[in-house]
C-alpha positions as a Python dict, from the first residue, in 0.01 Angstrom:
ca = {
    (1, 'X'): (0, 0, 0),
    (2, 'X'): (-377, 48, -29),
    (3, 'X'): (-618, -187, -196),
    (4, 'X'): (-663, 20, -511),
    (5, 'X'): (-292, 17, -588),
    (6, 'X'): (-276, -358, -541),
    (7, 'X'): (-566, -406, -782),
    (8, 'X'): (-400, -182, -1043),
    (9, 'X'): (-67, -366, -1016),
    (10, 'X'): (-245, -700, -1042),
    (11, 'X'): (-428, -595, -1356),
    (12, 'X'): (-104, -463, -1508),
    (13, 'X'): (78, -787, -1435),
    (14, 'X'): (-207, -989, -1582),
    (15, 'X'): (-208, -774, -1895),
    (16, 'X'): (167, -822, -1933),
    (17, 'X'): (136, -1200, -1906),
    (18, 'X'): (-151, -1201, -2158),
    (19, 'X'): (47, -982, -2399),
    (20, 'X'): (349, -1211, -2376),
    (21, 'X'): (131, -1518, -2440),
    (22, 'X'): (-36, -1360, -2742),
    (23, 'X'): (299, -1244, -2883),
    (24, 'X'): (443, -1594, -2848),
    (25, 'X'): (148, -1747, -3034),
    (26, 'X'): (175, -1492, -3312),
    (27, 'X'): (546, -1564, -3359),
    (28, 'X'): (480, -1939, -3366),
    (29, 'X'): (206, -1895, -3628),
    (30, 'X'): (437, -1680, -3841),
    (31, 'X'): (708, -1947, -3822),
    (32, 'X'): (460, -2216, -3932),
    (33, 'X'): (345, -1999, -4222),
    (34, 'X'): (707, -1930, -4319),
    (35, 'X'): (787, -2303, -4324),
    (36, 'X'): (476, -2376, -4529),
    (37, 'X'): (563, -2101, -4776),
    (38, 'X'): (918, -2234, -4802),
    (39, 'X'): (783, -2580, -4880),
    (40, 'X'): (560, -2434, -5148),
    (41, 'X'): (862, -2270, -5315),
    (42, 'X'): (1035, -2599, -5404),
    (43, 'X'): (989, -2828, -5703),
    (44, 'X'): (1125, -3169, -5800),
    (45, 'X'): (1374, -3145, -6084),
    (46, 'X'): (1516, -3435, -6288),
    (47, 'X'): (1893, -3454, -6228),
    (48, 'X'): (2173, -3697, -6308),
    (49, 'X'): (2233, -3938, -6019),
    (50, 'X'): (2584, -4019, -6147),
    (51, 'X'): (2832, -3894, -6404),
    (52, 'X'): (2712, -3980, -6756),
    (53, 'X'): (2981, -3948, -7026),
    (54, 'X'): (2892, -3821, -7371),
    (55, 'X'): (2747, -4093, -7591),
    (56, 'X'): (2640, -4315, -7300),
    (57, 'X'): (2284, -4430, -7241),
    (58, 'X'): (2121, -4238, -6957),
    (59, 'X'): (1907, -4524, -6804),
    (60, 'X'): (1661, -4481, -6517),
    (61, 'X'): (1934, -4554, -6262),
    (62, 'X'): (2128, -4261, -6401),
    (63, 'X'): (1854, -4013, -6307),
    (64, 'X'): (1659, -3912, -5998),
    (65, 'X'): (1410, -3648, -5881),
    (66, 'X'): (1577, -3380, -5670),
    (67, 'X'): (1407, -3116, -5454),
    (68, 'X'): (1502, -2782, -5605),
    (69, 'X'): (1427, -2419, -5504),
    (70, 'X'): (1154, -2290, -5731),
    (71, 'X'): (1321, -1951, -5767),
    (72, 'X'): (1639, -2123, -5888),
    (73, 'X'): (1458, -2346, -6138),
    (74, 'X'): (1449, -2278, -6510),
    (75, 'X'): (1191, -2330, -6780),
    (76, 'X'): (1447, -2562, -6941),
    (77, 'X'): (1444, -2798, -6640),
    (78, 'X'): (1235, -3116, -6644),
    (79, 'X'): (996, -3081, -6348),
    (80, 'X'): (805, -3377, -6204),
    (81, 'X'): (477, -3191, -6156),
    (82, 'X'): (470, -3119, -6530),
    (83, 'X'): (626, -3442, -6660),
    (84, 'X'): (585, -3725, -6408),
    (85, 'X'): (682, -3991, -6668),
    (86, 'X'): (999, -3813, -6780),
    (87, 'X'): (1235, -4062, -6615),
    (88, 'X'): (1085, -4351, -6811),
    (89, 'X'): (1068, -4144, -7129),
    (90, 'X'): (1436, -4052, -7130),
    (91, 'X'): (1573, -4382, -6994),
    (92, 'X'): (1679, -4495, -7345),
    (93, 'X'): (1816, -4157, -7447),
    (94, 'X'): (2185, -4099, -7515),
    (95, 'X'): (2384, -3814, -7366),
    (96, 'X'): (2458, -3563, -7641),
    (97, 'X'): (2710, -3409, -7401),
    (98, 'X'): (2842, -3524, -7065),
    (99, 'X'): (2634, -3490, -6748),
    (100, 'X'): (2774, -3449, -6396),
    (101, 'X'): (2608, -3607, -6092),
    (102, 'X'): (2353, -3363, -5948),
    (103, 'X'): (2327, -3161, -6269),
    (104, 'X'): (1974, -3090, -6398),
    (105, 'X'): (1894, -3297, -6706),
    (106, 'X'): (1819, -3073, -7005),
    (107, 'X'): (1648, -3187, -7323),
    (108, 'X'): (1920, -3035, -7538),
    (109, 'X'): (2171, -3268, -7373),
    (110, 'X'): (1969, -3580, -7458),
    (111, 'X'): (1882, -3744, -7786),
    (112, 'X'): (1630, -4024, -7827),
    (113, 'X'): (1699, -4320, -8059),
    (114, 'X'): (1410, -4226, -8286),
    (115, 'X'): (1539, -3872, -8333),
    (116, 'X'): (1731, -3778, -8645),
    (117, 'X'): (2102, -3715, -8611),
    (118, 'X'): (2144, -3963, -8327),
    (119, 'X'): (2476, -4097, -8453),
    (120, 'X'): (2606, -3755, -8553),
    (121, 'X'): (2525, -3628, -8204),
    (122, 'X'): (2757, -3875, -8034),
    (123, 'X'): (3035, -3859, -8292),
    (124, 'X'): (3333, -3646, -8176),
    (125, 'X'): (3452, -3361, -8394),
    (126, 'X'): (3685, -3471, -8673),
    (127, 'X'): (3580, -3836, -8655),
    (128, 'X'): (3377, -4046, -8898),
    (129, 'X'): (3128, -4329, -8847),
    (130, 'X'): (3203, -4623, -9077),
    (131, 'X'): (2989, -4937, -9103),
    (132, 'X'): (3077, -5282, -9232),
    (133, 'X'): (2925, -5629, -9220),
    (134, 'X'): (3004, -5877, -8944),
    (135, 'X'): (2855, -6200, -8812),
    (136, 'X'): (2829, -6369, -8474),
    (137, 'X'): (3142, -6567, -8562),
    (138, 'X'): (3338, -6255, -8657),
    (139, 'X'): (3207, -6032, -8376),
    (140, 'X'): (3341, -6201, -8061),
    (141, 'X'): (3031, -6416, -8028),
    (142, 'X'): (2799, -6118, -7994),
    (143, 'X'): (2965, -5986, -7678),
    (144, 'X'): (3087, -5664, -7835),
    (145, 'X'): (2882, -5362, -7724),
    (146, 'X'): (2885, -4990, -7805),
    (147, 'X'): (3186, -4808, -7653),
    (148, 'X'): (3392, -5127, -7645),
    (149, 'X'): (3738, -5112, -7803),
    (150, 'X'): (3832, -5364, -8070),
    (151, 'X'): (4099, -5454, -8323),
    (152, 'X'): (3990, -5505, -8684),
    (153, 'X'): (4139, -5808, -8860),
    (154, 'X'): (4142, -5889, -9230),
    (155, 'X'): (4141, -6247, -9362),
    (156, 'X'): (4216, -6276, -9733),
    (157, 'X'): (4352, -6510, -9997),
    (158, 'X'): (4705, -6478, -10129),
    (159, 'X'): (4806, -6590, -10475),
    (160, 'X'): (5151, -6759, -10464),
    (161, 'X'): (5412, -6590, -10682),
    (162, 'X'): (5616, -6910, -10730),
    (163, 'X'): (5368, -7065, -10970),
    (164, 'X'): (5215, -7295, -10708),
    (165, 'X'): (4843, -7366, -10736),
    (166, 'X'): (4806, -7384, -10359),
    (167, 'X'): (4574, -7119, -10213),
    (168, 'X'): (4707, -6940, -9908),
    (169, 'X'): (4505, -6750, -9649),
    (170, 'X'): (4645, -6483, -9422),
    (171, 'X'): (4495, -6289, -9132),
    (172, 'X'): (4644, -5957, -9033),
    (173, 'X'): (4556, -5662, -8813),
    (174, 'X'): (4423, -5367, -9007),
    (175, 'X'): (4332, -5124, -8726),
    (176, 'X'): (4373, -5134, -8349),
    (177, 'X'): (4198, -4970, -8052),
    (178, 'X'): (3888, -4881, -8254),
    (179, 'X'): (3578, -4764, -8065),
    (180, 'X'): (3248, -4934, -8144),
    (181, 'X'): (2962, -4689, -8194),
    (182, 'X'): (2685, -4939, -8268),
    (183, 'X'): (2617, -5304, -8343),
    (184, 'X'): (2288, -5297, -8532),
    (185, 'X'): (1989, -5234, -8302),
    (186, 'X'): (1892, -5587, -8200),
    (187, 'X'): (1940, -5673, -7832),
    (188, 'X'): (1896, -5995, -7640),
    (189, 'X'): (2010, -6143, -7308),
    (190, 'X'): (2222, -6452, -7271),
    (191, 'X'): (2162, -6731, -7023),
    (192, 'X'): (2333, -6530, -6747),
    (193, 'X'): (2103, -6233, -6798),
    (194, 'X'): (2381, -6028, -6955),
    (195, 'X'): (2285, -5799, -7239),
    (196, 'X'): (2457, -5873, -7568),
    (197, 'X'): (2403, -5755, -7921),
    (198, 'X'): (2341, -5982, -8217),
    (199, 'X'): (2393, -5785, -8534),
    (200, 'X'): (2510, -5800, -8891),
    (201, 'X'): (2661, -5453, -8910),
    (202, 'X'): (2923, -5285, -8694),
    (203, 'X'): (2966, -4909, -8690),
    (204, 'X'): (3303, -4780, -8570),
    (205, 'X'): (3460, -4443, -8500),
    (206, 'X'): (3759, -4356, -8718),
    (207, 'X'): (3955, -4063, -8852),
    (208, 'X'): (3898, -3994, -9223),
    (209, 'X'): (4232, -4156, -9320),
    (210, 'X'): (4154, -4465, -9115),
    (211, 'X'): (3813, -4489, -9280),
    (212, 'X'): (3990, -4521, -9616),
    (213, 'X'): (4205, -4803, -9478),
    (214, 'X'): (3898, -4988, -9354),
    (215, 'X'): (3708, -4949, -9680),
    (216, 'X'): (4005, -5082, -9876),
    (217, 'X'): (4042, -5378, -9640),
    (218, 'X'): (3671, -5455, -9663),
    (219, 'X'): (3703, -5491, -10040),
    (220, 'X'): (3995, -5733, -10010),
    (221, 'X'): (3849, -6002, -9785),
    (222, 'X'): (3654, -6079, -9467),
    (223, 'X'): (3677, -5847, -9167),
    (224, 'X'): (3647, -5965, -8808),
    (225, 'X'): (3664, -5800, -8466),
    (226, 'X'): (3866, -5892, -8159),
    (227, 'X'): (3756, -5744, -7827),
    (228, 'X'): (4019, -5555, -7628),
    (229, 'X'): (4044, -5566, -7249),
    (230, 'X'): (3911, -5270, -7052),
    (231, 'X'): (4250, -5255, -6878),
    (232, 'X'): (4410, -5157, -7208),
    (233, 'X'): (4189, -4849, -7221),
    (234, 'X'): (4287, -4723, -6876),
    (235, 'X'): (4568, -4509, -7016),
    (236, 'X'): (4830, -4696, -6813),
    (237, 'X'): (4924, -4930, -7097),
    (238, 'X'): (5082, -4817, -7420),
    (239, 'X'): (4921, -4863, -7761),
    (240, 'X'): (5075, -4811, -8103),
    (241, 'X'): (4749, -4668, -8233),
    (242, 'X'): (4564, -4759, -8552),
    (243, 'X'): (4791, -4928, -8801),
    (244, 'X'): (4802, -5115, -9130),
    (245, 'X'): (4999, -5441, -9157),
    (246, 'X'): (5286, -5447, -9410),
    (247, 'X'): (5126, -5725, -9615),
    (248, 'X'): (4805, -5526, -9625),
    (249, 'X'): (4993, -5217, -9742),
    (250, 'X'): (5154, -5417, -10024),
    (251, 'X'): (4812, -5520, -10144),
    (252, 'X'): (4691, -5162, -10147),
    (253, 'X'): (4681, -4908, -10423),
    (254, 'X'): (4985, -4730, -10565),
    (255, 'X'): (4913, -4423, -10358),
    (256, 'X'): (4968, -4625, -10043),
    (257, 'X'): (4784, -4654, -9715),
    (258, 'X'): (4769, -4375, -9458),
    (259, 'X'): (4878, -4489, -9112),
    (260, 'X'): (4799, -4267, -8813),
    (261, 'X'): (5002, -4302, -8493),
    (262, 'X'): (4944, -4053, -8211),
    (263, 'X'): (4837, -3780, -8451),
    (264, 'X'): (5135, -3820, -8690),
    (265, 'X'): (5062, -3952, -9039),
    (266, 'X'): (5284, -4153, -9271),
    (267, 'X'): (5232, -4330, -9602),
    (268, 'X'): (5316, -4699, -9649),
    (269, 'X'): (5343, -4787, -10017),
    (270, 'X'): (5349, -5124, -10188),
    (271, 'X'): (5685, -5300, -10142),
    (272, 'X'): (5772, -5114, -9821),
}
């Protein structure tokens, strides 16, 4: 092999090495650019950090910022770059409909306390919101909160039929397993740091027939609430549903009192 051929082969080998080096650098730069572009295509979207049932308060702990592909985002999503204070803004909002953990939070699924129709938004179809006066003494010491289940009791005077002048008082259950929608709008914390509500008005969720029962009972005496255990709402224990006591039915109007048990209605008339 002569000297010229050796020189040519050497130059060719050097060119090949240089070409390989340049190609490697170009690929690396393209990969870096691809990663940077991918990072630029994501946004932070406000999502639910846990399941939030309809009618529950969202709270800041119930939300978080989640990295989201920009192409998959929607104009309806709440994006951090546009609304950095959104988590604080919607912390006191109520869920108009249920949210699932990881689901983007949409404005149409939230309703703020100052917005009109707040109560109507959380009221299930076919139900009615009925309010009546209570006090700390008749509201389980202020420990009844929205979404708690209660029994409604009526305390009233009875006039003896035997001619006696003695005044009798009776307390009877009017409705059971009633869901509390609101207890005024005044909140405080007790000595243990637990949030309780001190209010003068309770708003409950009832069927139309049950609302009539409650209104009649309210006109007959003093109403009070008894708080039910959470265990009774687990579905494992039976419940006879909203009811009217016999004595209460006797004190009602001639058309009777509608009693609803598991979707079946019956009429209890005076004397029954």
